[in-house]
Short mmCIF file of C-alpha atoms in Angstrom, two decimals:
data_model
loop_
_atom_site.label_atom_id
_atom_site.label_comp_id
_atom_site.label_asym_id
_atom_site.label_seq_id
_atom_site.Cartn_x
_atom_site.Cartn_y
_atom_site.Cartn_z
CA MET A 1 -19.95 -19.08 39.79
CA THR A 2 -16.35 -18.85 38.31
CA PHE A 3 -16.04 -17.86 34.66
CA MET A 4 -14.18 -20.38 32.74
CA ILE A 5 -12.93 -18.82 29.47
CA SER A 6 -12.30 -22.42 28.15
CA GLU A 7 -15.96 -23.32 28.22
CA TYR A 8 -16.58 -20.56 25.56
CA ILE A 9 -13.85 -21.21 22.89
CA PHE A 10 -14.61 -23.56 20.13
CA LYS A 11 -12.10 -26.46 19.80
CA ASN A 12 -12.82 -26.95 16.32
CA GLU A 13 -12.02 -24.60 13.40
CA VAL A 14 -14.58 -22.09 12.66
CA ASP A 15 -15.63 -22.11 8.79
CA GLY A 16 -14.13 -19.10 7.09
CA HIS A 17 -11.54 -18.27 9.81
CA LEU A 18 -8.01 -17.98 8.68
CA SER A 19 -5.64 -20.67 9.74
CA HIS A 20 -1.85 -20.64 10.19
CA GLN A 21 -1.58 -23.35 7.62
CA GLU A 22 -2.76 -20.73 5.12
CA TYR A 23 0.05 -18.20 6.50
CA LEU A 24 2.35 -21.04 5.98
CA ASN A 25 1.30 -21.94 2.50
CA SER A 26 1.13 -18.08 1.29
CA PRO A 27 1.36 -15.37 3.85
CA GLY A 28 0.69 -12.47 1.59
CA ASP A 29 -2.15 -14.12 0.18
CA ALA A 30 -3.75 -15.01 3.68
CA PHE A 31 -3.25 -11.43 4.93
CA CYS A 32 -4.84 -9.94 2.06
CA LYS A 33 -7.87 -12.18 2.32
CA PHE A 34 -8.16 -11.12 6.18
CA CYS A 35 -7.67 -7.37 5.21
CA CYS A 36 -10.69 -7.67 2.86
CA GLU A 37 -12.49 -9.60 5.46
CA SER A 38 -11.85 -6.85 7.94
CA ALA A 39 -13.41 -3.92 5.80
CA ASP A 40 -16.26 -6.18 4.86
CA THR A 41 -16.83 -6.85 8.38
CA ILE A 42 -17.14 -3.00 9.32
CA GLU A 43 -19.43 -2.42 6.28
CA PHE A 44 -21.76 -5.10 7.12
CA CYS A 45 -22.02 -4.25 10.63
CA LYS A 46 -22.77 -0.46 9.66
CA GLN A 47 -25.86 -1.59 7.56
CA TYR A 48 -27.58 -2.73 10.64
CA PHE A 49 -26.85 0.27 13.00
CA PRO A 50 -29.52 2.66 13.45
CA SER A 51 -29.32 5.41 10.78
CA LYS A 52 -30.46 9.13 10.33
CA ASN A 53 -33.93 9.20 8.99
CA ASN A 54 -33.33 5.95 6.98
CA SER A 55 -30.44 7.48 5.30
CA ASN A 56 -26.91 6.22 4.88
CA GLN A 57 -25.58 8.23 7.85
CA PRO A 58 -25.44 6.43 11.03
CA ALA A 59 -27.38 7.77 14.02
CA ARG A 60 -25.68 9.56 17.00
CA GLU A 61 -26.20 6.47 19.19
CA SER A 62 -24.65 4.30 16.58
CA LEU A 63 -21.43 6.18 16.46
CA PRO A 64 -19.63 4.90 19.61
CA LYS A 65 -20.52 1.26 18.65
CA ILE A 66 -18.93 1.68 15.24
CA GLN A 67 -15.81 3.29 16.88
CA ASN A 68 -15.67 0.20 19.24
CA LEU A 69 -15.74 -2.15 16.13
CA LEU A 70 -13.16 -0.01 14.21
CA ASN A 71 -10.66 -0.03 17.12
CA ALA A 72 -11.06 -3.77 17.75
CA MET A 73 -10.70 -4.54 14.03
CA ILE A 74 -7.70 -2.60 13.63
CA ALA A 75 -6.04 -4.18 16.56
CA LEU A 76 -6.79 -7.52 15.11
CA LEU A 77 -5.73 -6.73 11.66
CA MET A 78 -2.32 -5.67 13.30
CA GLY A 79 -2.13 -8.96 14.97
CA HIS A 80 -2.53 -10.59 11.42
CA PHE A 81 0.02 -8.38 9.84
CA GLU A 82 2.54 -9.62 12.47
CA THR A 83 1.54 -12.98 11.75
CA TYR A 84 2.09 -12.25 7.87
CA GLN A 85 5.63 -10.77 8.55
CA LYS A 86 6.65 -13.94 10.65
CA TYR A 87 5.41 -16.52 8.27
CA LEU A 88 7.07 -14.60 5.26
CA PHE A 89 10.41 -14.59 7.06
CA ALA A 90 10.06 -18.05 7.99
CA GLY A 91 9.21 -19.12 4.48
CA CYS A 92 12.03 -17.21 3.35
CA PHE A 93 14.44 -18.82 5.67
CA GLU A 94 13.37 -22.44 4.74
CA ARG A 95 13.85 -21.70 1.00
CA SER A 96 17.18 -20.29 1.42
CA ILE A 97 18.42 -23.93 0.97
CA LEU A 98 17.95 -23.10 -2.77
CA PHE A 99 20.50 -20.10 -2.70
CA GLU A 100 23.47 -20.53 -4.59
CA GLU A 101 25.52 -19.03 -1.69
CA PHE A 102 24.30 -18.48 2.07
CA ASP A 103 26.57 -17.58 4.68
CA ALA A 104 24.84 -18.70 7.92
CA SER A 105 27.22 -16.93 10.26
CA ILE A 106 26.61 -13.58 8.82
CA PHE A 107 22.80 -14.12 8.57
CA PHE A 108 22.54 -15.12 12.50
CA LYS A 109 24.64 -12.37 13.23
CA ASP A 110 22.61 -9.89 11.39
CA ILE A 111 19.26 -10.97 12.87
CA GLY A 112 20.56 -10.45 16.37
CA PHE A 113 22.08 -13.51 17.51
CA LYS A 114 25.74 -12.26 18.42
CA LYS A 115 27.30 -15.91 19.13
CA ASP A 116 24.89 -18.83 19.15
CA VAL A 117 21.31 -19.12 18.25
CA ASN A 118 19.02 -19.06 21.54
CA ILE A 119 15.80 -20.83 21.37
CA LYS A 120 13.37 -20.39 24.14
CA SER A 121 12.87 -23.73 26.02
CA ASN A 122 8.95 -23.06 26.04
CA HIS A 123 8.93 -22.97 22.29
CA LEU A 124 11.07 -26.35 21.90
CA LEU A 125 8.83 -27.97 24.38
CA ALA A 126 5.51 -26.73 22.81
CA TYR A 127 6.31 -28.32 19.39
CA ARG A 128 7.56 -31.86 20.71
CA GLY A 129 5.99 -34.46 18.35
CA ASP A 130 4.91 -31.98 15.83
CA SER A 131 5.97 -31.33 12.22
CA LEU A 132 7.16 -27.79 12.43
CA SER A 133 8.94 -25.43 9.96
CA VAL A 134 12.46 -24.52 11.63
CA GLY A 135 11.76 -21.12 10.14
CA ILE A 136 8.59 -20.41 12.44
CA LEU A 137 10.77 -21.50 15.40
CA LEU A 138 13.43 -18.95 14.50
CA ALA A 139 10.84 -16.22 13.81
CA ASP A 140 9.11 -16.80 16.96
CA ASN A 141 12.38 -15.87 18.67
CA LEU A 142 12.68 -12.71 17.09
CA THR A 143 11.15 -10.08 19.31
CA ASP A 144 10.93 -6.73 17.32
CA TRP A 145 8.17 -7.44 14.76
CA HIS A 146 6.48 -4.09 15.52
CA ASN A 147 9.42 -2.28 14.32
CA PRO A 148 9.59 -1.91 10.57
CA VAL A 149 13.33 -1.09 10.56
CA SER A 150 14.04 -4.10 12.44
CA VAL A 151 12.08 -6.19 10.27
CA ASN A 152 13.99 -4.85 7.37
CA SER A 153 17.02 -5.93 8.96
CA TYR A 154 15.73 -9.35 9.64
CA PHE A 155 15.23 -9.63 5.62
CA ASN A 156 18.47 -7.84 4.74
CA ALA A 157 20.35 -10.71 6.71
CA PHE A 158 19.61 -12.89 3.79
CA GLY A 159 21.94 -10.75 1.80
CA LEU A 160 19.27 -9.14 -0.41
CA LYS A 161 20.03 -5.94 -2.26
CA VAL A 162 16.43 -4.38 -1.62
CA GLN A 163 14.55 -2.37 1.25
CA VAL A 164 11.53 -4.62 2.21
CA PHE A 165 9.64 -1.68 3.67
CA THR A 166 9.93 1.61 1.89
CA ASN A 167 10.58 4.90 3.93
CA HIS A 168 6.94 5.72 3.37
CA GLU A 169 5.78 2.34 4.40
CA ILE A 170 7.99 2.58 7.72
CA GLU A 171 6.12 5.75 8.47
CA LEU A 172 2.78 4.22 8.02
CA LEU A 173 3.56 1.01 10.03
CA ARG A 174 4.96 2.86 12.84
CA ASN A 175 2.01 4.94 13.36
CA LEU A 176 -0.30 2.01 12.97
CA TRP A 177 1.83 -0.13 15.65
CA GLN A 178 1.36 2.92 17.85
CA ILE A 179 -2.26 2.92 17.20
CA ARG A 180 -2.62 -0.68 17.98
CA HIS A 181 -0.65 -0.20 21.15
CA SER A 182 -2.92 2.46 22.31
CA ILE A 183 -6.01 0.51 21.52
CA VAL A 184 -4.68 -2.59 23.43
CA HIS A 185 -2.80 -1.09 26.40
CA THR A 186 -4.26 2.49 27.05
CA ALA A 187 -7.92 2.08 26.43
CA ALA A 188 -7.87 3.43 22.95
CA THR A 189 -6.17 6.84 24.09
CA ILE A 190 -2.92 8.33 22.75
CA THR A 191 -1.20 9.20 25.97
CA LYS A 192 1.01 12.23 26.06
CA ALA A 193 4.16 10.23 26.47
CA ASP A 194 3.12 8.14 23.26
CA ALA A 195 2.20 11.45 21.25
CA GLN A 196 5.78 12.62 21.70
CA LYS A 197 7.42 9.84 20.03
CA LYS A 198 9.62 10.95 17.35
CA GLN A 199 8.91 8.25 14.97
CA CYS A 200 5.04 8.73 15.22
CA LYS A 201 5.00 12.59 14.34
CA GLN A 202 1.59 12.16 12.66
CA LEU A 203 0.30 11.48 16.26
CA ASN A 204 2.02 14.42 17.68
CA ASP A 205 -1.01 16.58 18.01
CA TYR A 206 -3.27 13.99 19.58
CA ALA A 207 -1.75 13.85 23.04
CA GLY A 208 -4.47 12.88 25.55
CA LYS A 209 -6.95 12.14 22.81
CA ASN A 210 -9.41 9.35 22.33
CA ILE A 211 -8.64 7.46 19.07
CA VAL A 212 -11.91 8.08 16.86
CA PHE A 213 -11.78 7.24 13.33
CA LYS A 214 -13.74 8.09 10.52
CA ALA A 215 -16.34 5.56 8.98
CA SER A 216 -14.39 5.27 5.80
CA THR A 217 -11.09 4.36 7.86
CA MET A 218 -11.13 0.59 7.49
CA PHE A 219 -11.69 0.71 3.47
CA GLU A 220 -8.86 3.23 2.99
CA LEU A 221 -6.74 1.17 5.26
CA LYS A 222 -7.16 -1.95 3.35
CA LYS A 223 -6.21 -0.36 0.13
CA ASN A 224 -3.14 0.93 1.51
CA LEU A 225 -2.20 -2.41 3.24
CA LEU A 226 -3.03 -4.32 0.13
CA THR A 227 -0.63 -2.06 -1.91
CA LEU A 228 1.95 -2.54 0.83
CA VAL A 229 1.90 -6.19 0.90
CA ASN A 230 1.85 -6.64 -2.65
CA GLY A 231 4.88 -4.42 -3.01
CA VAL A 232 6.82 -6.25 -0.30
CA ASN A 233 6.01 -9.48 -1.83
CA LYS A 234 7.18 -8.56 -5.15
CA ARG A 235 10.14 -7.12 -4.15
CA LEU A 236 11.14 -9.95 -2.11
CA GLU A 237 10.34 -12.43 -4.96
CA ASP A 238 12.61 -10.73 -7.18
CA ALA A 239 15.46 -10.39 -4.94
CA PHE A 240 15.08 -13.97 -4.01
CA LEU A 241 14.92 -15.34 -7.53
CA GLU A 242 18.37 -13.69 -8.14
CA LYS A 243 20.01 -15.61 -5.43
CA ILE A 244 18.51 -18.95 -6.36
CA SER A 245 21.02 -21.51 -7.60
CA PRO A 246 20.98 -22.15 -11.41
CA ASP A 247 20.78 -25.72 -10.52
CA ALA A 248 17.25 -25.24 -8.92
CA SER A 249 14.56 -27.10 -10.79
CA ASP A 250 11.50 -25.37 -12.38
CA GLN A 251 9.17 -27.05 -9.54
CA ASP A 252 11.26 -25.24 -7.07
CA LYS A 253 11.10 -21.86 -8.71
CA ASN A 254 7.27 -22.38 -9.32
CA GLU A 255 6.74 -23.13 -5.52
CA PHE A 256 8.91 -20.13 -4.83
CA LYS A 257 6.60 -17.89 -6.83
CA GLN A 258 3.29 -19.66 -5.32
CA PHE A 259 4.75 -18.86 -1.95
CA PHE A 260 5.08 -15.23 -2.75
CA GLN A 261 1.74 -14.76 -4.65
CA CYS A 262 -0.44 -12.04 -3.13
CA GLY A 263 -4.13 -11.32 -3.25
CA THR A 264 -5.09 -14.17 -5.72
CA SER A 265 -8.12 -14.99 -3.51
CA VAL A 266 -9.43 -11.48 -3.24
CA ASP A 267 -10.64 -8.35 -5.10
CA LEU A 268 -7.78 -5.91 -4.69
CA ARG A 269 -9.67 -2.92 -5.73
#
């Protein structure tokens, strides 16, 4: 019997599953929500694994299962982070219509289109008959979302006087993207070649090693990413508000602030 993946996928939305509409409305808020859900998922599952003599310490046979969950969740979390970045950029592009000045030729050159904007044909075909944000179409055609330096350049193209990701955040994200790559592409093993990458110095000593995380990893990662996303959104909000035309209405400004809001639906502890 042939396995048909389509027979095992729900066609309807699963209750509690984050939709792209939530990322469209407020990408920071949506990502913070998923970040907390990720940490809660690990903690919830750990409670049901066998433990040592009814203690809080997992039994030996539980450890590899917890590792599998951690690896899967971190890979999924980085997928959501990429979605957050894209929708944040797309929303900024849509709202650039409110800028007092916006040089389109410089913008498109700075994001990598040397002459004309090139949109892949499959993207145009996919959204026929759909009401799609032009910003999403543009974001989908930028290819370097796993490189925080490139992402910085995408946002800098708006003419902002701000570094979206700080140097410390760039280092963190480079290592997280490498971890995600190793989980997805090399069976959760850091290859010797990947361990030697200059931009991932923290991983230099892990050549040929399996990725094995401490049980507290997801909780600590949640705290760091919530802080990172809140900082990014605040820096962007301040920079964009400086560029808005004085003729913009209070409604436009309030909508702008709502787009950049972060963590309103979650506990940011």
